[in-house]
mmCIF file of C-alpha atoms and ligand atoms in Angstrom:
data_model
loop_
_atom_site.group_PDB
_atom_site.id
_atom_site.type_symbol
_atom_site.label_atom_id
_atom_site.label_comp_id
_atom_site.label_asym_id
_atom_site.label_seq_id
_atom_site.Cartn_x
_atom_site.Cartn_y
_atom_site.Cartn_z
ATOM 1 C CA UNK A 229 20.250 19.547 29.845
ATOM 2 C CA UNK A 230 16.814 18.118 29.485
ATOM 3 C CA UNK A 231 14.554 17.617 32.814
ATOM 4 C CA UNK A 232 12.821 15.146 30.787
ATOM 5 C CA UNK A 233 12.893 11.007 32.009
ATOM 6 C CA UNK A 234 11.174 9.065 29.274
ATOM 7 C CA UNK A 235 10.105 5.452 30.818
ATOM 8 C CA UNK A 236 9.265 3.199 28.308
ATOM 9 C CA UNK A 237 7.528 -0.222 29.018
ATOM 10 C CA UNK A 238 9.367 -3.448 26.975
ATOM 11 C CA UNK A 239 12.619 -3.591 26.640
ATOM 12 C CA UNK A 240 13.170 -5.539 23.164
ATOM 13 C CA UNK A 241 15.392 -4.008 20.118
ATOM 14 C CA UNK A 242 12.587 -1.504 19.726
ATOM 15 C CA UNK A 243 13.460 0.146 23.597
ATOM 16 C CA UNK A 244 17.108 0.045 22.659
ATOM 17 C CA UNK A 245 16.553 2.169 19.145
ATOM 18 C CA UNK A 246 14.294 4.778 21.099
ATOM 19 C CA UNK A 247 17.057 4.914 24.029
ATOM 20 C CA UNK A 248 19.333 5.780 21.813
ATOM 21 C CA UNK A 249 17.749 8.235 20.075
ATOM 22 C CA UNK A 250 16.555 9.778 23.651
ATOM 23 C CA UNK A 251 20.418 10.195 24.417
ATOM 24 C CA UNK A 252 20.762 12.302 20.703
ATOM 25 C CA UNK A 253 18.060 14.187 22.450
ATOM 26 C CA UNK A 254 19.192 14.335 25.987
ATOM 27 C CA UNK A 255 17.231 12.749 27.786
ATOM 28 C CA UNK A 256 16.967 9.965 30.050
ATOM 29 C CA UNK A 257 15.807 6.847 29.789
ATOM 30 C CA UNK A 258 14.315 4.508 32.135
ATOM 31 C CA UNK A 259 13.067 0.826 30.646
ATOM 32 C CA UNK A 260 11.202 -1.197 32.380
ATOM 33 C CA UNK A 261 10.561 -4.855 30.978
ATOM 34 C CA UNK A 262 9.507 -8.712 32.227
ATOM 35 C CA UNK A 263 12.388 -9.656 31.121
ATOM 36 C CA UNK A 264 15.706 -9.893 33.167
ATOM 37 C CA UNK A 265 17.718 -10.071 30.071
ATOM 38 C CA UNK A 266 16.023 -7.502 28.279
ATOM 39 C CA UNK A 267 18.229 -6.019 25.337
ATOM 40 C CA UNK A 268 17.514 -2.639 25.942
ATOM 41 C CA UNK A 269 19.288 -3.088 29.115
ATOM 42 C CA UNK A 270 22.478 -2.405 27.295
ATOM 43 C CA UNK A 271 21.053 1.145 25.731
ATOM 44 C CA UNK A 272 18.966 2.850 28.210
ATOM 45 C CA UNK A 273 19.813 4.752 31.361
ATOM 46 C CA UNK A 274 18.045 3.001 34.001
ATOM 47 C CA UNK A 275 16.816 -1.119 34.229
ATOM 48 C CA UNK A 276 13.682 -2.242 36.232
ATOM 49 C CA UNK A 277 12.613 -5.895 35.814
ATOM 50 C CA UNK A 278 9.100 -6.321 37.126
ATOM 51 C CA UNK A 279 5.799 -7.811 35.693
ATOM 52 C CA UNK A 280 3.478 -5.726 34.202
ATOM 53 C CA UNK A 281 0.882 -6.356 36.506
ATOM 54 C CA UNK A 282 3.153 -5.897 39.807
ATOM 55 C CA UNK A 283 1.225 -2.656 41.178
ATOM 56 C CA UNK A 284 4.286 -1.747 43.460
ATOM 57 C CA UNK A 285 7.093 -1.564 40.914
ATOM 58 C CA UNK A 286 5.016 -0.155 38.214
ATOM 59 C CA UNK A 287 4.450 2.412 40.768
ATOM 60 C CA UNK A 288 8.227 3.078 41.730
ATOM 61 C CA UNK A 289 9.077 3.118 38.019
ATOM 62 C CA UNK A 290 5.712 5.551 37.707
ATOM 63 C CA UNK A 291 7.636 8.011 40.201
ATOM 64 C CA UNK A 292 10.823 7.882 38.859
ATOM 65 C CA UNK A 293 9.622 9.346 35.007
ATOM 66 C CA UNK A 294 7.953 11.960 33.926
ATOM 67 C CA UNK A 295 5.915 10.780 30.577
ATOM 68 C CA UNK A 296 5.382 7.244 29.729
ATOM 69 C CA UNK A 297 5.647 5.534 26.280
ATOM 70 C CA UNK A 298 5.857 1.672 25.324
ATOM 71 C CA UNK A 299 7.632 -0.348 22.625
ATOM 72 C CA UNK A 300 5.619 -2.951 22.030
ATOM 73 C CA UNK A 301 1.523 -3.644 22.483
ATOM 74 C CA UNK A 302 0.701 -6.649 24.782
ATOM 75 C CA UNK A 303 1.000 -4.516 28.165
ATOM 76 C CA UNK A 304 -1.881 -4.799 30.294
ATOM 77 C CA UNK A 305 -4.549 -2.210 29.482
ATOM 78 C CA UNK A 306 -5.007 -1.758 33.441
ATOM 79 C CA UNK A 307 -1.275 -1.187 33.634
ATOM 80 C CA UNK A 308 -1.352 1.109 31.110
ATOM 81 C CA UNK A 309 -4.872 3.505 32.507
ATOM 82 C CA UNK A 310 -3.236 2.980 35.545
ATOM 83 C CA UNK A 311 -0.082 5.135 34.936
ATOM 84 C CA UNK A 312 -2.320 7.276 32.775
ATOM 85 C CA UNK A 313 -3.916 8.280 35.932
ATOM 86 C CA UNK A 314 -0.060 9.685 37.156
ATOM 87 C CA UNK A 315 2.124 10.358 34.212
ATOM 88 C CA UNK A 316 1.457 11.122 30.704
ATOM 89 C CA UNK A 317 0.910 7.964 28.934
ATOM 90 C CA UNK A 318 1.510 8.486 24.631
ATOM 91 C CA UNK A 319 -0.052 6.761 22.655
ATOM 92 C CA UNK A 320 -3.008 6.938 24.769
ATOM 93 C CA UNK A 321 -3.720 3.158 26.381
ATOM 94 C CA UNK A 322 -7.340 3.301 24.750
ATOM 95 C CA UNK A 323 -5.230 3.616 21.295
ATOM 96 C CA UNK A 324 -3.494 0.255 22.607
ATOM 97 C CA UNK A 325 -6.401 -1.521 23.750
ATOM 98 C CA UNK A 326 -8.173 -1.266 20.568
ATOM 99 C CA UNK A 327 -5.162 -2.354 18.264
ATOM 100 C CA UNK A 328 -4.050 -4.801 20.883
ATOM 101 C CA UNK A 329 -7.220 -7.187 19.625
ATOM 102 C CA UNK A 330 -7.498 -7.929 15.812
ATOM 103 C CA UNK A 331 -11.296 -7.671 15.381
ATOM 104 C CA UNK A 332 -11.536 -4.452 17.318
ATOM 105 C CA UNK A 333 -8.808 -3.121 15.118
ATOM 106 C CA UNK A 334 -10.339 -4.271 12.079
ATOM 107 C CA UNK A 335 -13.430 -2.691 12.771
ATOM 108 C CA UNK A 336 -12.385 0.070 13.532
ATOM 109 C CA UNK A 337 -10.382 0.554 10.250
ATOM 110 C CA UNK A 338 -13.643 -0.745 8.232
ATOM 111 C CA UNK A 339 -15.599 2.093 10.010
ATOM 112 C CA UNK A 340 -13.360 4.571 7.942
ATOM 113 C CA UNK A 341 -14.352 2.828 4.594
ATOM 114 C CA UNK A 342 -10.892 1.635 4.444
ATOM 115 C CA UNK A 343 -10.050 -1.769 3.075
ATOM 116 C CA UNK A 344 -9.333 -4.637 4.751
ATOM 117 C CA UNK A 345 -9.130 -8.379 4.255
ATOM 118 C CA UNK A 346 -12.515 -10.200 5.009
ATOM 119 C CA UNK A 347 -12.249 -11.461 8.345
ATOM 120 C CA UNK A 348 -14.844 -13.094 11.154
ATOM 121 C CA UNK A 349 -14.587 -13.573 14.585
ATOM 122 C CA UNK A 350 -14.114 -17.135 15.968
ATOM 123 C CA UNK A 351 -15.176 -18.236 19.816
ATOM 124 C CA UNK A 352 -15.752 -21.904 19.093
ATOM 125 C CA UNK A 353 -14.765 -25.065 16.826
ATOM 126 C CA UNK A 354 -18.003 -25.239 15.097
ATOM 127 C CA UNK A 355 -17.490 -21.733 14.373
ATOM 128 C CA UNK A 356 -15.249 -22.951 11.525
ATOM 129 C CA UNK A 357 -17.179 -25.528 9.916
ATOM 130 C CA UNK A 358 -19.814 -23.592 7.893
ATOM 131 C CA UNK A 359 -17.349 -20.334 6.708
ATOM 132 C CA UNK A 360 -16.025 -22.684 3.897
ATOM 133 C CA UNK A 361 -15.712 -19.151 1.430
ATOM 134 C CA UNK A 362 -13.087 -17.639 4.103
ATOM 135 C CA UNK A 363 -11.065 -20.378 2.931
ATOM 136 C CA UNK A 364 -8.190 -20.501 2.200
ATOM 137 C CA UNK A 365 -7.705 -18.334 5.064
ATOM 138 C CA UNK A 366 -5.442 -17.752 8.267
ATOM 139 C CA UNK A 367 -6.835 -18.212 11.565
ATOM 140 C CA UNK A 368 -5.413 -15.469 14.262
ATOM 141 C CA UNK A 369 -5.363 -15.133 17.762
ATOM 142 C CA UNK A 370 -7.822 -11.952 18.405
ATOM 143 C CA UNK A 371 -4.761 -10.757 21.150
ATOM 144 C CA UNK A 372 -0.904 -11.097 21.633
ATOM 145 C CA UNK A 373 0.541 -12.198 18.007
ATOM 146 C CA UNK A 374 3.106 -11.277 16.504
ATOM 147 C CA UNK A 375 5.881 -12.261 13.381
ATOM 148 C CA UNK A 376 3.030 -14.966 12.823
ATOM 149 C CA UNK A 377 2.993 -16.173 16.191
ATOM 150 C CA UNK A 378 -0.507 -18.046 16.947
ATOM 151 C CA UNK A 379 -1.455 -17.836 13.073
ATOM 152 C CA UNK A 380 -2.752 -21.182 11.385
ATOM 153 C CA UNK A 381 -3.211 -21.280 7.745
ATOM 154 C CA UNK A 382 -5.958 -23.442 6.680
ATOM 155 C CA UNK A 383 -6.615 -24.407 3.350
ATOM 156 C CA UNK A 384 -9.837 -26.400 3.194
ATOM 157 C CA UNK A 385 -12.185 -27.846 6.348
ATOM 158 C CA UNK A 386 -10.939 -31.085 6.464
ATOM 159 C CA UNK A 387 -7.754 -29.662 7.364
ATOM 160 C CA UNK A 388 -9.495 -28.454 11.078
ATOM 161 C CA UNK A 389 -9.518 -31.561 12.441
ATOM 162 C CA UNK A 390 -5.745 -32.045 12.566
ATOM 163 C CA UNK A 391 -5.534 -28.461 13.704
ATOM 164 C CA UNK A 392 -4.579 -28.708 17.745
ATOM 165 C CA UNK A 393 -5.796 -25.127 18.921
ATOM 166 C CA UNK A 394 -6.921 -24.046 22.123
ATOM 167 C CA UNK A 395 -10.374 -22.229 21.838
ATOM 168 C CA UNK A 396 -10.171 -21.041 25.321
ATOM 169 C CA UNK A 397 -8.794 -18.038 22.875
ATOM 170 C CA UNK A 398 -10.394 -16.003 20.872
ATOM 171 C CA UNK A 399 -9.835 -15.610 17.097
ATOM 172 C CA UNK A 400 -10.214 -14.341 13.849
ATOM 173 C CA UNK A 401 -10.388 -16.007 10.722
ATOM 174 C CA UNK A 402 -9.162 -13.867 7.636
ATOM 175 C CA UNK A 403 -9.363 -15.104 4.308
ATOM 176 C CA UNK A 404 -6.268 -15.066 2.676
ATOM 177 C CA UNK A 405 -5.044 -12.387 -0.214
ATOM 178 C CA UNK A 406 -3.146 -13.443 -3.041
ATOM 179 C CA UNK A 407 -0.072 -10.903 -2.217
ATOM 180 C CA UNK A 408 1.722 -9.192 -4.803
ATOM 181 C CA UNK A 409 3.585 -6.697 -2.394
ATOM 182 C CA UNK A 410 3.217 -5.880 1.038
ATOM 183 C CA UNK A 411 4.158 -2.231 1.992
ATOM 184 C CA UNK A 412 4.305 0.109 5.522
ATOM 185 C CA UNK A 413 3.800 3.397 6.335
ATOM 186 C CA UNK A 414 5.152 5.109 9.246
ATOM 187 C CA UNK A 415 3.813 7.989 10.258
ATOM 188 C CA UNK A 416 4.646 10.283 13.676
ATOM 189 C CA UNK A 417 1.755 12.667 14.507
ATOM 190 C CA UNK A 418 2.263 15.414 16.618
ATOM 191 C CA UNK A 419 -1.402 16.699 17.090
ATOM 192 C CA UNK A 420 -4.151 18.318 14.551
ATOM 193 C CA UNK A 421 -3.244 17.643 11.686
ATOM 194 C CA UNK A 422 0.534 18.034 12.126
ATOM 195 C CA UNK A 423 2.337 15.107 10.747
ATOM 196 C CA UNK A 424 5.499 13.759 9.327
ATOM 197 C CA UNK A 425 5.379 10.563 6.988
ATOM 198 C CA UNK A 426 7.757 8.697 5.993
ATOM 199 C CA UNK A 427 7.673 7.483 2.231
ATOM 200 C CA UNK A 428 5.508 3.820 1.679
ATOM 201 C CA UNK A 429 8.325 0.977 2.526
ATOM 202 C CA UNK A 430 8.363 -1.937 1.123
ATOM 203 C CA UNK A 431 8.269 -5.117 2.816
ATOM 204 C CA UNK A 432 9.324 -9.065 2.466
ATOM 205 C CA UNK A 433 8.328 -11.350 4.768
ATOM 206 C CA UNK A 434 9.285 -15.051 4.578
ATOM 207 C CA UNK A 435 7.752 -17.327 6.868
ATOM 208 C CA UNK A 436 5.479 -14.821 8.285
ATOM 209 C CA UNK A 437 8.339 -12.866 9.644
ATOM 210 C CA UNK A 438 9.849 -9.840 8.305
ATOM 211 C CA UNK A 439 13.069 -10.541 6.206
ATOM 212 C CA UNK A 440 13.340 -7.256 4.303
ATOM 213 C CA UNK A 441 12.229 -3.403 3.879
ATOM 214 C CA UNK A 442 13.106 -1.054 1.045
ATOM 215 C CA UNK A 443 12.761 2.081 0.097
ATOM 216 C CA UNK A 444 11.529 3.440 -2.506
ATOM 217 C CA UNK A 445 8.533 0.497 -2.635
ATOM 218 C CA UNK A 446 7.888 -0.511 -6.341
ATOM 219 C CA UNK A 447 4.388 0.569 -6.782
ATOM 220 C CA UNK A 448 2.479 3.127 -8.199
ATOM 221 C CA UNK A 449 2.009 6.487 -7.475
ATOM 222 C CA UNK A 450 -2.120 5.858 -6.899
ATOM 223 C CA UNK A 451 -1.105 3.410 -4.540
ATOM 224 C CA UNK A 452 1.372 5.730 -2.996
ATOM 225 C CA UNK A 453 -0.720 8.722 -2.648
ATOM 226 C CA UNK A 454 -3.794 6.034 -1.151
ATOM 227 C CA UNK A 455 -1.716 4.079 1.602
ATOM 228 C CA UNK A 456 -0.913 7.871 2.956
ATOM 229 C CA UNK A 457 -4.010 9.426 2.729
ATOM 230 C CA UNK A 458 -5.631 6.178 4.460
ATOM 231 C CA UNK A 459 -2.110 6.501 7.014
ATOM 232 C CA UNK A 460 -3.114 10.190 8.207
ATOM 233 C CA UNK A 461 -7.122 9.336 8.470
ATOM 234 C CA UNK A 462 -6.369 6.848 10.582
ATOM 235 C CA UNK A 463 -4.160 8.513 13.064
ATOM 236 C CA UNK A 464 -6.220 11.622 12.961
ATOM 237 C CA UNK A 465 -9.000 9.256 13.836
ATOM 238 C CA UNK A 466 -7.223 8.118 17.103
ATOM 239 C CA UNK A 467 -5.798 11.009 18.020
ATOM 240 C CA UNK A 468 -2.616 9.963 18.197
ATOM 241 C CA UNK A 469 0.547 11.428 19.309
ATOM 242 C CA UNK A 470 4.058 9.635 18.432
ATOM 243 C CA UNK A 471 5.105 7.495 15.608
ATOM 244 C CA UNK A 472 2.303 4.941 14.186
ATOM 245 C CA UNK A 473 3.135 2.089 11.145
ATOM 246 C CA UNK A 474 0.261 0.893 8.896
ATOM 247 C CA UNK A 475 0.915 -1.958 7.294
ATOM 248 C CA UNK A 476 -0.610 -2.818 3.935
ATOM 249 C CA UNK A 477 -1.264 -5.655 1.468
ATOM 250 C CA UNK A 478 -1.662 -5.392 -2.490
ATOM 251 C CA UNK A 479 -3.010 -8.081 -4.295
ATOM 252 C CA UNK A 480 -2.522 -9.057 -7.791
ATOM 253 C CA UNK A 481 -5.475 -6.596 -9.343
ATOM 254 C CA UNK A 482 -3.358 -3.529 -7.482
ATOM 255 C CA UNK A 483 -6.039 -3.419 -4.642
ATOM 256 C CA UNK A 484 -4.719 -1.890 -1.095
ATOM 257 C CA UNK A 485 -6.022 -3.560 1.925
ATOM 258 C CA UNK A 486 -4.730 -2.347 5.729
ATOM 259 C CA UNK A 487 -3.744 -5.777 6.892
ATOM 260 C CA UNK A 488 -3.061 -3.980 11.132
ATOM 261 C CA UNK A 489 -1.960 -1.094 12.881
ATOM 262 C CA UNK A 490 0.903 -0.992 15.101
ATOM 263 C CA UNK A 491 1.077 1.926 18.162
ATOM 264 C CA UNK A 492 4.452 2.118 18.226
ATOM 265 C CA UNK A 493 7.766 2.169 16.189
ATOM 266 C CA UNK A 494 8.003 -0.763 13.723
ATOM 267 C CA UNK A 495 10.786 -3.085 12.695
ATOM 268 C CA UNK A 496 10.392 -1.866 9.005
ATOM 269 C CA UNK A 497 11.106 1.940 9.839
ATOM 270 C CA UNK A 498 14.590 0.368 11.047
ATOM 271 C CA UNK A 499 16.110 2.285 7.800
ATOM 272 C CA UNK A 500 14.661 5.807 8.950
ATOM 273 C CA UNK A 501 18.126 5.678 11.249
ATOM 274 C CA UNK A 502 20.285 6.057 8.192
ATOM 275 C CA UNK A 503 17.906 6.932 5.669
ATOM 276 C CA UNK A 504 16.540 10.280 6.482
ATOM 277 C CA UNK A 505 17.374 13.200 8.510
ATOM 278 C CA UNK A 506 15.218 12.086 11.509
ATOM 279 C CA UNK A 507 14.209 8.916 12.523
ATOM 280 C CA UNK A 508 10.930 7.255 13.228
ATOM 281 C CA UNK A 509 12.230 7.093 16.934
ATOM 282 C CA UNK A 510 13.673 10.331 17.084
ATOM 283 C CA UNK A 511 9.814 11.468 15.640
ATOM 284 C CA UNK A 512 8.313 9.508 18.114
ATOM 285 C CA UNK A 513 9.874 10.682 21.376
ATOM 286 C CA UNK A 514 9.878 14.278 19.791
ATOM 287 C CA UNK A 515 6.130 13.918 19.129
ATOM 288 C CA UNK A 516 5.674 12.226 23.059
ATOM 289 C CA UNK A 517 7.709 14.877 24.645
ATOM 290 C CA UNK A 518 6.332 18.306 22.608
ATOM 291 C CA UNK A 519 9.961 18.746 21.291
ATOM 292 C CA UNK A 520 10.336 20.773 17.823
ATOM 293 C CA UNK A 521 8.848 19.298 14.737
ATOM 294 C CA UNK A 522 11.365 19.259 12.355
ATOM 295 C CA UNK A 523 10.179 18.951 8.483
ATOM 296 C CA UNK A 524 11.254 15.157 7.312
ATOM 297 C CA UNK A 525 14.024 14.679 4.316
ATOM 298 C CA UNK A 526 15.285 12.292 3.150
ATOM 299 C CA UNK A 527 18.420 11.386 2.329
ATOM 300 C CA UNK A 528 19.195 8.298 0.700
ATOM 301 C CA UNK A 529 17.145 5.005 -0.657
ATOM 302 C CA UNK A 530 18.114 1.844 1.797
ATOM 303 C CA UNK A 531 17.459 -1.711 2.439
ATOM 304 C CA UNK A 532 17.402 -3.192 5.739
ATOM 305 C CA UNK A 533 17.868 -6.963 6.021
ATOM 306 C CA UNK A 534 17.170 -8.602 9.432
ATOM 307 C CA UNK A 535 19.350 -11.098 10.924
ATOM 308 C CA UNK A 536 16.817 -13.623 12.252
ATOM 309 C CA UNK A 537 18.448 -16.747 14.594
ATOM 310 C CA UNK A 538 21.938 -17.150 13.254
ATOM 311 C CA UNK A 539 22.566 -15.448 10.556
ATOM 312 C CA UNK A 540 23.948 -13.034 12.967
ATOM 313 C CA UNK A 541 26.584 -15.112 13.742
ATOM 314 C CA UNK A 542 29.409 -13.554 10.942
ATOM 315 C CA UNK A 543 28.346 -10.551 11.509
ATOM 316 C CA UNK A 544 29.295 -10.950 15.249
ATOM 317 C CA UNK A 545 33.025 -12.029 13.846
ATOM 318 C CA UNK A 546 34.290 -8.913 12.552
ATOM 319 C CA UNK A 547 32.896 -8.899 8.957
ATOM 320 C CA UNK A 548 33.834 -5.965 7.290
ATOM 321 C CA UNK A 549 31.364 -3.708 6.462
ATOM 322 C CA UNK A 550 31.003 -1.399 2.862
ATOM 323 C CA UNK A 551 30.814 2.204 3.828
ATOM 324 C CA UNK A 552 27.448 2.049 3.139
ATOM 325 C CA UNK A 553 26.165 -0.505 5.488
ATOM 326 C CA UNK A 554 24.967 -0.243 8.770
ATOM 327 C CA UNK A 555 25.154 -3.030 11.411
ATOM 328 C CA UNK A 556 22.961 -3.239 14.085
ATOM 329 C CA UNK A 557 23.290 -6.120 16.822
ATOM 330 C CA UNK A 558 20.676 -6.286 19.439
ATOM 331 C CA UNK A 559 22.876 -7.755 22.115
ATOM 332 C CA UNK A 560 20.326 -10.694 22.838
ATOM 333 C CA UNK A 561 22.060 -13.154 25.145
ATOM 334 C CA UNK A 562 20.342 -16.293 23.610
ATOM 335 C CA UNK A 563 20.614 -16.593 19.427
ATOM 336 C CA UNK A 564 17.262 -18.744 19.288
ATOM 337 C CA UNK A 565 15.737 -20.019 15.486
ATOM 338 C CA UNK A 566 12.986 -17.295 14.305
ATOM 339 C CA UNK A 567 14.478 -14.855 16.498
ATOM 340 C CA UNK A 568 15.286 -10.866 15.450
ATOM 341 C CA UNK A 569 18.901 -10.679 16.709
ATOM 342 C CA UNK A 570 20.251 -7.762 14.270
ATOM 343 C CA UNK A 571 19.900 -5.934 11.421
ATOM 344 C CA UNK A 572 21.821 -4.766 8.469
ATOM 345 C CA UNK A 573 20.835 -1.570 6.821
ATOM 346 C CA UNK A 574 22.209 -0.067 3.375
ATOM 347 C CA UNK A 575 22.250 2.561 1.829
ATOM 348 C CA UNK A 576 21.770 3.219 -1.303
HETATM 349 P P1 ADP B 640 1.843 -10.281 12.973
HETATM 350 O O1 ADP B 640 1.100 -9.619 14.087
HETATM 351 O O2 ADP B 640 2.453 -11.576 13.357
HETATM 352 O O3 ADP B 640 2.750 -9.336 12.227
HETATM 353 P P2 ADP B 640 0.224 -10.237 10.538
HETATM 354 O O4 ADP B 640 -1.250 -10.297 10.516
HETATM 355 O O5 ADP B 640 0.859 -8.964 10.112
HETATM 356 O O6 ADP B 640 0.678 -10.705 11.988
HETATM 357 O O7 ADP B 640 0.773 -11.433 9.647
HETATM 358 C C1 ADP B 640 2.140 -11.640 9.378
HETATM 359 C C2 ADP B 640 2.360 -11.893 7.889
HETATM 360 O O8 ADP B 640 1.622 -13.052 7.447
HETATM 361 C C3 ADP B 640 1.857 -10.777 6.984
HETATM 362 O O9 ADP B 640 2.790 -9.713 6.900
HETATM 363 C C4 ADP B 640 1.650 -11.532 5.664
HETATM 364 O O10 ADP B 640 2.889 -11.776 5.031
HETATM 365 C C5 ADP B 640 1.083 -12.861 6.132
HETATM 366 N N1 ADP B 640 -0.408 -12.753 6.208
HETATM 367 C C6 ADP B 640 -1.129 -12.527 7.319
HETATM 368 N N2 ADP B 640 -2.460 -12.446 7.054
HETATM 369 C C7 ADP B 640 -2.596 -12.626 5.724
HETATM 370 C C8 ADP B 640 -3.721 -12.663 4.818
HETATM 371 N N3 ADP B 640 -4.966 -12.512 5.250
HETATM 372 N N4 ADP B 640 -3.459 -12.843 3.502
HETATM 373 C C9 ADP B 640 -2.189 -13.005 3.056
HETATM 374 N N5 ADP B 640 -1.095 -13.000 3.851
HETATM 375 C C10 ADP B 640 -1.273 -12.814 5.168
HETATM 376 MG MG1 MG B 641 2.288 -7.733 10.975
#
């Protein structure tokens, strides 16, 4: 038996996948999340709710592990150098802190002469007014978005003064890209230049949210071979240990842009659990806890199809599944519109 205990800060769908991969793995999992009805609840070994910032319980959960990870990116840097100081913290919270804030991230990636879309930082109203050739564009909060939370699309400059947005905030305004495909690539590094990638994925979103991933992605092999050289350069740039997801836009003249970086596992890898011989959460806590690296295959193509607000609901009632599908329910006590509450994965 393992001596490991893996505590992992968040406790959404993304703490229950790498919980139950820990248990394949034997070992223990503590979650800790600020929220009492966290999911992962239902999947991990231990529960502590607590706020992120609460010094004592972060502490108590701090004693009870012995290497940190965390499933999703808006934790508190402070919390996160903080535990650093004590326990083993992968990926490393300066990873987090950059990624965790759009501009940073971008520039970071544009240091490395890789593509992204054209993007400038916003503090104030006026700001907006004179960067009429960013338009049509999509202003972002700089922190804490995500499936296209605080995101406004904005077509022309008239359109700003209907707009209702808090510039207390800071954000970025990105000019749009005239998507033909959007793609991912998940990655797991487990130090110089020891890696495991997963094939590109392919991704539709509707409404700014994630709807569906494939694999293999319908694009060429130039494409291919350039999302996963740019995938490795940018994790061997960080440093990172565990499993990273790039995710990419292609416009209509075949151009590759990285449209952001996530430090963690990534709701498009969710067909890694069926499709290939080891997960991206499997790679990740392998990676985090210097298990074996085990060379990636892959066994089938998939789909994966989440279940966002109720469409869960006859999936709940019994439906009966092919032999090749895969039902995933999250166990989230509220069904709530634009909310991930399952998946379905196939294979294929
Ligand atoms: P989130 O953190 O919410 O995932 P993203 O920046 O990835 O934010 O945006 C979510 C989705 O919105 C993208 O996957 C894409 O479909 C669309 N989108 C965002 N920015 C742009 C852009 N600059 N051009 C075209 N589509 C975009
Ligand atoms: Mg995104």
């Amino acid at each position: 038996m393992s001596e490991i205990r893996l505590g992992i800060l968040g406790g959404g769908q993304l703490g229950s996948m790498l919980s139950v991969a820990a248990k394949k793995l034997n070992i223990k999992t503590l979650i800790y999340s600020d929220d009492q009805d966290a999911p992962a609840q239902n999947f991990c070994d231990e529960f502590m709710f607590g706020d992120y910032k609460d010094k004592n319980k972060i502490n108590d959960f701090v004693k009870k592990v012995s290497i940190v990870t965390y499933e999703f990116e808006n934790i508190p840097y402070e919390t996160l150098n903080e535990i650093n100081k004590f326990k083993t913290v992968n990926p490393k919270p300066s990873i987090n802190r950059l990624i965790q804030h759009r501009l940073a991230e971008k520039d970071f990636v544009n240091k490395l002469n890789i593509r992204t879309t054209r993007y400038v930082s916003i503090e104030k109203k006026s700001d907006l007014e004179t960067l009429g050739d960013f338009l049509p564009g999509i202003l972002k909060t700089a922190t804490m978005g995500y499936d296209g939370k605080g995101q406004y699309p904005i077509k022309s400059p008239n359109e700003l003064n209907g707009l209702n947005i808090d510039f207390s905030k800071e954000y970025i305004l990105e000019k749009l890209v005239k998507l033909k495909k959007e793609i991912s690539v998940i990655i797991t590094r487990f130090g110089n230049n020891r890696y495991e990638i997963y094939e590109a994925i392919e991704n539709i979103h509707e409404n700014q949210i994630l709807k569906k991933s494939k694999i293999p992605a319908d694009i060429s092999s130039k494409l291919v071979d350039q999302s996963r050289e740019w995938s490795k350069q940018i994790s061997e740039e960080l440093k990172y240990i565990g499993t990273l997801c790039v995710e990419f836009f292609i416009d209509r003249n075949d151009n590759l842009y990285v449209n952001e970086i996530a430090p963690r596992v990534h709701n498009s890898g969710h067909l890694t659990i069926n499709a290939f011989n080891i997960s991206q959460f499997e790679n990740h806590i392998r990676a985090i806890c210097s298990l074996e690296q085990i060379p990636l295959k892959k066994l089938h193509n998939a789909e994966m199809i989440n279940l966002i607000g109720n469409q869960i609901t006859p999936y709940r009632q019994n439906i009966n599944l092919n032999d090749n599908e895969f039902f995933f329910d999250y166990q989230k006590k509220e069904i709530k519109d634009k909310r991930k509450m399952g998946h379905l994965t196939k294979i294929l």
